[in-house]
Coordinates of N, CA and C in Angstrom, one line a residue:
T5 N 84.9 75.6 97.7 CA 85.6 76.8 97.5 C 87.1 76.6 97.8
I6 N 87.9 77.6 97.4 CA 89.4 77.4 97.5 C 90.0 78.5 98.3
I7 N 91.1 78.2 98.9 CA 91.9 79.2 99.7 C 93.3 79.1 99.4
N8 N 94.1 80.2 99.7 CA 95.5 80.2 99.6 C 96.1 79.3 100.7
A9 N 97.1 78.5 100.3 CA 97.8 77.7 101.3 C 99.3 77.7 100.9
P10 N 100.0 78.8 101.2 CA 101.4 79.0 100.8 C 102.4 78.0 101.5
D11 N 101.9 77.2 102.5 CA 102.8 76.2 103.1 C 102.8 74.9 102.3
L12 N 102.0 74.8 101.3 CA 102.0 73.6 100.5 C 103.1 73.7 99.4
G13 N 103.5 72.6 98.8 CA 104.3 72.6 97.7 C 103.5 72.9 96.4
I14 N 104.1 73.2 95.3 CA 103.3 73.6 94.2 C 102.5 72.5 93.6
D15 N 102.9 71.2 93.8 CA 102.2 70.1 93.3 C 101.2 69.5 94.4
E16 N 101.0 70.2 95.5 CA 100.2 69.7 96.5 C 98.9 70.4 96.6
I17 N 97.8 69.8 97.1 CA 96.6 70.4 97.3 C 96.1 69.9 98.7
A18 N 95.5 70.8 99.5 CA 95.0 70.4 100.8 C 93.5 70.2 100.7
L19 N 93.1 68.9 100.9 CA 91.7 68.5 100.9 C 91.2 68.4 102.3
P20 N 89.9 69.0 102.5 CA 89.3 68.8 103.8 C 89.2 67.3 104.1
E21 N 89.4 67.0 105.4 CA 89.4 65.6 105.8 C 88.1 64.9 105.5
E22 N 87.0 65.6 105.7 CA 85.7 64.9 105.4 C 85.6 64.6 103.9
M23 N 86.1 65.5 103.1 CA 86.0 65.2 101.6 C 86.9 64.0 101.3
A24 N 88.1 63.9 101.9 CA 89.0 62.8 101.6 C 88.4 61.5 102.0
W25 N 87.7 61.4 103.1 CA 87.1 60.2 103.5 C 86.1 59.7 102.5
V26 N 85.4 60.6 101.8 CA 84.4 60.2 100.8 C 85.2 59.9 99.5
L27 N 86.1 60.7 99.0 CA 86.8 60.5 97.8 C 87.6 59.2 97.7
F28 N 88.2 58.9 98.8 CA 89.2 57.8 98.8 C 88.6 56.5 99.5
R29 N 87.3 56.5 99.6 CA 86.6 55.3 100.3 C 87.0 54.0 99.6
E30 N 86.8 53.9 98.3 CA 87.1 52.6 97.7 C 88.6 52.2 97.8
R31 N 89.5 53.1 97.6 CA 90.9 52.8 97.7 C 91.3 52.4 99.1
G32 N 90.7 53.2 100.1 CA 91.0 52.9 101.5 C 90.5 51.6 101.9
I33 N 89.3 51.2 101.5 CA 88.7 49.9 101.9 C 89.5 48.8 101.2
R34 N 90.0 49.0 100.0 CA 90.8 48.0 99.3 C 92.1 47.9 100.1
E35 N 92.7 48.9 100.6 CA 93.9 48.9 101.4 C 93.7 48.1 102.7
L36 N 92.6 48.3 103.3 CA 92.3 47.6 104.6 C 92.1 46.1 104.3
V37 N 91.4 45.8 103.2 CA 91.3 44.4 102.8 C 92.6 43.7 102.5
S38 N 93.5 44.5 101.8 CA 94.8 43.9 101.5 C 95.6 43.7 102.8
R39 N 95.3 44.3 103.9 CA 95.9 44.1 105.2 C 95.3 42.9 105.9
G40 N 94.4 42.2 105.4 CA 93.8 41.0 106.0 C 92.5 41.1 106.6
N41 N 91.8 42.3 106.5 CA 90.5 42.5 107.0 C 89.4 41.9 106.0
T42 N 88.3 41.5 106.5 CA 87.2 41.2 105.6 C 86.6 42.5 105.0
I43 N 85.8 42.4 104.0 CA 85.2 43.6 103.4 C 84.3 44.2 104.4
L44 N 83.5 43.5 105.1 CA 82.6 44.1 106.1 C 83.3 44.8 107.2
K45 N 84.4 44.1 107.7 CA 85.2 44.7 108.8 C 85.9 46.0 108.3
A46 N 86.4 45.9 107.1 CA 87.0 47.1 106.5 C 86.1 48.3 106.3
Q47 N 84.8 48.0 105.9 CA 83.8 49.0 105.7 C 83.5 49.6 107.1
D48 N 83.3 48.7 108.1 CA 83.0 49.2 109.5 C 84.2 50.1 110.0
S49 N 85.4 49.7 109.8 CA 86.5 50.5 110.2 C 86.5 51.8 109.6
W50 N 86.2 51.8 108.2 CA 86.2 53.1 107.5 C 85.1 54.0 108.0
D51 N 83.9 53.4 108.2 CA 82.8 54.2 108.6 C 83.0 54.8 110.0
N52 N 83.7 54.1 110.9 CA 84.0 54.5 112.2 C 85.2 55.4 112.3
K53 N 85.9 55.5 111.2 CA 87.2 56.3 111.1 C 88.2 55.9 112.2
E54 N 88.4 54.6 112.3 CA 89.4 54.0 113.2 C 90.8 54.4 112.8
P55 N 91.7 54.3 113.7 CA 93.1 54.6 113.3 C 93.7 53.8 112.2
S56 N 93.3 52.5 112.1 CA 93.8 51.7 110.9 C 93.2 52.2 109.6
A57 N 91.9 52.8 109.7 CA 91.3 53.3 108.5 C 92.0 54.7 108.1
K58 N 92.4 55.4 109.1 CA 93.1 56.7 108.9 C 94.5 56.4 108.2
Q59 N 95.2 55.3 108.6 CA 96.4 54.9 108.0 C 96.1 54.5 106.5
A60 N 95.0 53.8 106.3 CA 94.7 53.4 105.0 C 94.3 54.6 104.1
L61 N 93.7 55.6 104.7 CA 93.4 56.8 104.0 C 94.6 57.5 103.5
L62 N 95.6 57.6 104.4 CA 96.9 58.2 104.0 C 97.6 57.5 102.9
V63 N 97.6 56.1 103.0 CA 98.2 55.3 101.9 C 97.5 55.5 100.6
A64 N 96.1 55.5 100.7 CA 95.3 55.7 99.5 C 95.6 57.1 98.8
M65 N 95.8 58.1 99.7 CA 96.0 59.5 99.2 C 97.4 59.6 98.5
A66 N 98.4 58.8 99.1 CA 99.7 58.9 98.5 C 99.9 58.0 97.3
S67 N 98.9 57.2 97.0 CA 99.1 56.3 95.8 C 99.0 56.9 94.5
A68 N 98.3 58.0 94.4 CA 98.1 58.7 93.0 C 97.7 60.1 93.2
P69 N 98.1 61.0 92.3 CA 97.6 62.4 92.4 C 96.1 62.4 92.0
V70 N 95.4 63.5 92.4 CA 94.1 63.8 92.0 C 94.0 64.8 90.9
L71 N 93.0 64.8 90.1 CA 92.8 65.8 89.1 C 91.8 66.9 89.6
V72 N 92.2 68.1 89.5 CA 91.3 69.2 89.9 C 90.9 70.1 88.8
N73 N 89.6 70.3 88.6 CA 89.1 71.1 87.5 C 88.4 72.3 88.1
R74 N 88.9 73.5 87.6 CA 88.3 74.8 88.0 C 87.4 75.2 86.8
H75 N 86.2 75.5 87.1 CA 85.2 75.9 86.1 C 85.1 77.4 86.0
P76 N 84.9 78.0 84.9 CA 84.8 77.3 83.6 C 86.2 76.9 83.0
S77 N 86.2 75.8 82.4 CA 87.5 75.3 81.8 C 87.7 75.9 80.5
L78 N 88.6 77.0 80.5 CA 88.8 77.8 79.3 C 90.1 77.4 78.6
H79 N 91.0 76.8 79.3 CA 92.3 76.3 78.7 C 92.7 75.1 79.4
K80 N 93.8 74.5 78.9 CA 94.2 73.2 79.5 C 94.7 73.2 80.9
Y81 N 95.1 74.4 81.4 CA 95.6 74.6 82.7 C 94.5 74.7 83.8
N82 N 93.2 74.6 83.3 CA 92.2 74.6 84.3 C 91.9 73.2 84.9
I83 N 92.6 72.2 84.3 CA 92.5 70.9 84.9 C 94.0 70.5 85.1
M84 N 94.3 70.3 86.4 CA 95.7 70.0 86.8 C 95.7 68.8 87.8
G85 N 96.9 68.2 87.9 CA 97.1 67.1 88.8 C 97.8 67.6 90.1
F86 N 97.4 67.1 91.2 CA 98.0 67.5 92.5 C 98.1 66.3 93.4
W87 N 99.1 66.3 94.3 CA 99.2 65.3 95.3 C 98.4 65.7 96.5
P88 N 97.4 65.0 97.0 CA 96.5 65.4 98.0 C 97.2 65.3 99.4
K89 N 96.8 66.3 100.3 CA 97.2 66.3 101.7 C 96.0 66.6 102.5
L90 N 95.9 66.1 103.7 CA 94.8 66.3 104.6 C 94.8 67.7 105.2
S91 N 93.6 68.3 105.3 CA 93.5 69.6 105.9 C 92.4 69.6 106.9
P92 N 92.5 70.3 108.0 CA 91.4 70.5 108.9 C 90.4 71.5 108.5
N93 N 90.7 72.3 107.5 CA 89.8 73.3 107.0 C 88.6 72.7 106.2
K94 N 87.7 73.6 105.9 CA 86.5 73.2 105.1 C 86.7 73.5 103.7
A95 N 87.7 74.2 103.3 CA 88.0 74.7 101.9 C 89.2 73.9 101.4
I96 N 89.3 73.9 100.1 CA 90.4 73.3 99.4 C 91.6 74.3 99.3
G97 N 92.8 73.9 99.7 CA 93.9 74.8 99.7 C 94.9 74.6 98.6
Y98 N 95.3 75.6 97.9 CA 96.3 75.6 96.8 C 97.5 76.4 97.2
H99 N 98.6 76.1 96.5 CA 99.8 77.0 96.6 C 99.4 78.2 95.7
P100 N 99.8 79.4 96.1 CA 99.4 80.6 95.3 C 99.9 80.6 93.9
L101 N 101.0 80.0 93.6 CA 101.4 79.9 92.2 C 100.6 79.0 91.3
A102 N 100.1 77.9 92.0 CA 99.2 77.0 91.3 C 97.9 77.7 91.0
M103 N 97.4 78.5 92.0 CA 96.2 79.2 91.8 C 96.3 80.2 90.6
K104 N 97.4 80.8 90.5 CA 97.6 81.8 89.4 C 97.6 81.0 88.0
M105 N 98.3 79.8 88.0 CA 98.3 79.1 86.8 C 96.9 78.6 86.3
M106 N 96.1 78.3 87.3 CA 94.7 77.8 86.9 C 93.8 79.0 86.8
N107 N 94.3 80.2 86.9 CA 93.5 81.4 86.8 C 92.4 81.5 87.8
A108 N 92.7 81.0 89.0 CA 91.8 81.0 90.1 C 92.0 82.1 91.1
D109 N 91.1 82.4 91.9 CA 91.2 83.4 93.0 C 90.3 83.0 94.1
V110 N 90.4 83.8 95.2 CA 89.7 83.3 96.4 C 88.4 84.1 96.6
D111 N 87.7 84.4 95.6 CA 86.4 85.1 95.7 C 85.2 84.2 95.5
G112 N 85.4 82.9 95.9 CA 84.3 82.0 95.8 C 84.4 81.0 94.7
D113 N 85.6 80.9 94.1 CA 85.7 79.9 93.0 C 85.5 78.5 93.5
R114 N 85.0 77.7 92.7 CA 84.7 76.3 93.0 C 85.6 75.4 92.1
V115 N 85.9 74.3 92.7 CA 86.7 73.3 91.9 C 86.0 71.9 92.1
H116 N 86.3 71.0 91.1 CA 85.9 69.6 91.3 C 87.1 68.8 91.4
V117 N 87.1 67.8 92.3 CA 88.2 66.9 92.5 C 87.9 65.5 92.0
F118 N 88.7 65.0 91.2 CA 88.5 63.6 90.6 C 89.7 62.7 91.0
V119 N 89.3 61.5 91.4 CA 90.3 60.5 91.8 C 90.5 59.5 90.6
P120 N 91.7 59.5 89.9 CA 91.8 58.6 88.8 C 91.8 57.2 89.3
V121 N 91.3 56.3 88.5 CA 91.1 54.9 89.0 C 92.1 53.9 88.2
L122 N 92.0 54.0 86.9 CA 92.8 53.1 86.0 C 94.3 53.5 86.0
P123 N 95.2 52.6 85.8 CA 96.6 52.9 85.8 C 97.0 54.0 84.7
Q124 N 96.3 53.9 83.6 CA 96.5 54.9 82.5 C 96.1 56.3 83.0
S125 N 95.0 56.4 83.7 CA 94.6 57.7 84.2 C 95.5 58.2 85.3
I126 N 96.0 57.3 86.1 CA 97.0 57.8 87.1 C 98.2 58.3 86.5
E127 N 98.7 57.7 85.4 CA 99.9 58.2 84.7 C 99.6 59.5 84.1
E128 N 98.4 59.7 83.5 CA 98.1 60.9 82.9 C 98.0 62.0 84.0
A129 N 97.5 61.7 85.1 CA 97.4 62.7 86.2 C 98.8 63.1 86.6
K130 N 99.8 62.2 86.6 CA 101.1 62.5 87.0 C 101.7 63.5 85.9
R131 N 101.4 63.3 84.7 CA 101.9 64.2 83.6 C 101.2 65.6 83.7
M132 N 100.1 65.6 84.4 CA 99.4 66.9 84.5 C 99.7 67.7 85.8
L133 N 100.7 67.2 86.6 CA 101.2 67.9 87.8 C 101.6 69.3 87.4
V134 N 101.5 70.2 88.3 CA 101.8 71.6 88.0 C 103.3 71.7 87.6
S135 N 104.2 71.0 88.4 CA 105.6 71.1 88.1 C 106.0 70.5 86.7
N136 N 105.2 69.7 86.1 CA 105.4 69.2 84.8 C 104.9 70.1 83.7
N137 N 104.2 71.2 84.1 CA 103.6 72.1 83.1 C 104.0 73.6 83.4
L138 N 105.2 73.8 83.9 CA 105.6 75.2 84.2 C 106.0 76.0 83.0
F139 N 106.3 75.3 81.9 CA 106.8 76.0 80.7 C 105.7 76.1 79.6
N140 N 105.6 77.2 78.9 CA 104.7 77.4 77.8 C 105.1 76.5 76.6
P141 N 104.3 75.7 76.1 CA 104.8 74.8 75.0 C 105.1 75.7 73.7
R142 N 104.5 76.9 73.6 CA 104.7 77.7 72.5 C 106.2 78.2 72.4
D143 N 106.7 78.8 73.5 CA 108.0 79.4 73.4 C 108.9 79.1 74.6
A144 N 108.5 78.1 75.4 CA 109.3 77.6 76.5 C 109.5 78.7 77.6
S145 N 108.7 79.7 77.6 CA 108.8 80.7 78.7 C 108.0 80.2 79.9
L146 N 108.3 80.7 81.1 CA 107.6 80.3 82.3 C 106.2 80.8 82.3
I147 N 105.3 79.9 82.7 CA 103.9 80.3 82.7 C 103.6 81.1 84.0
V148 N 104.2 80.6 85.1 CA 103.9 81.2 86.4 C 105.2 81.8 87.0
L149 N 105.1 83.0 87.4 CA 106.2 83.7 88.1 C 105.7 84.3 89.4
P150 N 106.5 84.4 90.4 CA 106.0 85.0 91.6 C 105.8 86.5 91.4
D151 N 104.8 87.1 91.9 CA 104.6 88.5 91.8 C 104.0 89.1 93.1
Q152 N 103.9 90.4 93.1 CA 103.3 91.2 94.2 C 103.8 90.8 95.5
E153 N 102.9 90.1 96.3 CA 103.3 89.9 97.7 C 104.5 88.9 97.8
A154 N 104.6 88.0 96.9 CA 105.7 87.0 97.0 C 107.0 87.7 96.8
V155 N 107.1 88.5 95.8 CA 108.4 89.3 95.5 C 108.7 90.2 96.6
Q156 N 107.7 90.9 97.1 CA 108.0 91.9 98.2 C 108.4 91.1 99.5
G157 N 107.8 89.9 99.8 CA 108.2 89.1 100.9 C 109.6 88.6 100.8
L158 N 110.0 88.2 99.6 CA 111.4 87.7 99.4 C 112.4 88.9 99.5
Y159 N 112.0 90.0 99.0 CA 112.9 91.2 99.2 C 113.0 91.6 100.7
L160 N 112.0 91.6 101.4 CA 112.0 92.0 102.8 C 112.8 91.0 103.6
M161 N 112.7 89.7 103.3 CA 113.4 88.7 104.0 C 114.9 88.7 103.8
T162 N 115.3 89.1 102.7 CA 116.7 89.1 102.3 C 117.4 90.5 102.5
R163 N 116.7 91.5 102.7 CA 117.3 92.9 102.7 C 118.1 93.1 104.0
N164 N 117.6 92.9 105.1 CA 118.2 93.2 106.4 C 118.5 91.9 107.2
P165 N 119.6 91.9 107.9 CA 119.8 90.8 108.8 C 118.9 90.9 110.0
G166 N 118.4 89.8 110.5 CA 117.5 89.9 111.6 C 117.0 88.5 111.9
P167 N 116.1 88.3 112.8 CA 115.6 87.0 113.1 C 115.0 86.2 111.9
E168 N 114.4 86.9 111.0 CA 113.8 86.2 109.8 C 115.0 85.6 109.0
R169 N 116.0 86.5 108.8 CA 117.2 86.0 108.0 C 117.9 84.9 108.6
E170 N 118.1 85.0 110.0 CA 118.7 83.9 110.7 C 117.9 82.6 110.6
A171 N 116.6 82.7 110.6 CA 115.8 81.5 110.5 C 115.9 80.9 109.1
I172 N 116.0 81.7 108.1 CA 116.2 81.2 106.7 C 117.6 80.6 106.6
D173 N 118.6 81.2 107.2 CA 120.0 80.7 107.1 C 120.0 79.3 107.8
A174 N 119.3 79.2 108.9 CA 119.3 77.9 109.7 C 118.7 76.7 108.8
L175 N 117.8 77.1 107.9 CA 117.2 76.0 107.1 C 118.1 75.6 105.9
L176 N 119.0 76.5 105.5 CA 119.8 76.2 104.3 C 121.0 75.3 104.6
P177 N 121.4 74.5 103.7 CA 122.6 73.7 103.9 C 123.8 74.6 104.0
E178 N 124.9 74.1 104.7 CA 126.0 74.9 105.0 C 126.6 75.7 103.9
P179 N 126.8 75.2 102.7 CA 127.5 76.0 101.6 C 126.6 77.2 101.2
L180 N 125.3 77.2 101.4 CA 124.5 78.3 101.0 C 124.2 79.3 102.0
R181 N 124.7 79.1 103.2 CA 124.4 80.1 104.3 C 125.2 81.4 104.1
D182 N 124.6 82.5 104.5 CA 125.2 83.8 104.3 C 126.4 83.9 105.3
K183 N 127.6 84.0 104.8 CA 128.8 84.0 105.6 C 129.4 85.5 105.7
T184 N 128.6 86.4 105.1 CA 129.1 87.8 105.0 C 128.8 88.6 106.3
R185 N 128.0 88.1 107.1 CA 127.6 88.9 108.3 C 128.6 88.7 109.4

């Protein structure tokens, strides 16, 4: 199942850690072997989830995006590419705008996650990232726009000066900070 994860980037997906250990097993073991371990030692490290295996898992996850398919696949945006991140949750987390693009919601929708293997499939997954598909090929209009809670939150954060506004200003580079207060 899937959940909202607004702290992620639009091209990121939060995978449960247990799922990541299974999905990236081959790549992780290959990474451990490339570091000088034997295959049996690498498999034991992976099965015991040793710190070296955790590092190999993170390297394997950063090596290529995953493909995520939301069923039923009614249009091309039901299969998208995402950069995986580890999550302590038991559900897969999406950015809310990516959920809207895939026509997904949090009422029990399920998705399938695929790890591309061949270099050609990795390149295709990179082309299928959400940020590479924001514009409608028909008329170049934006496919996804923030609505409802996102717009109201942006309005409330910028309307009145206060601790929220000061926190936002602290994150911005100097030329963009609000100097009118």
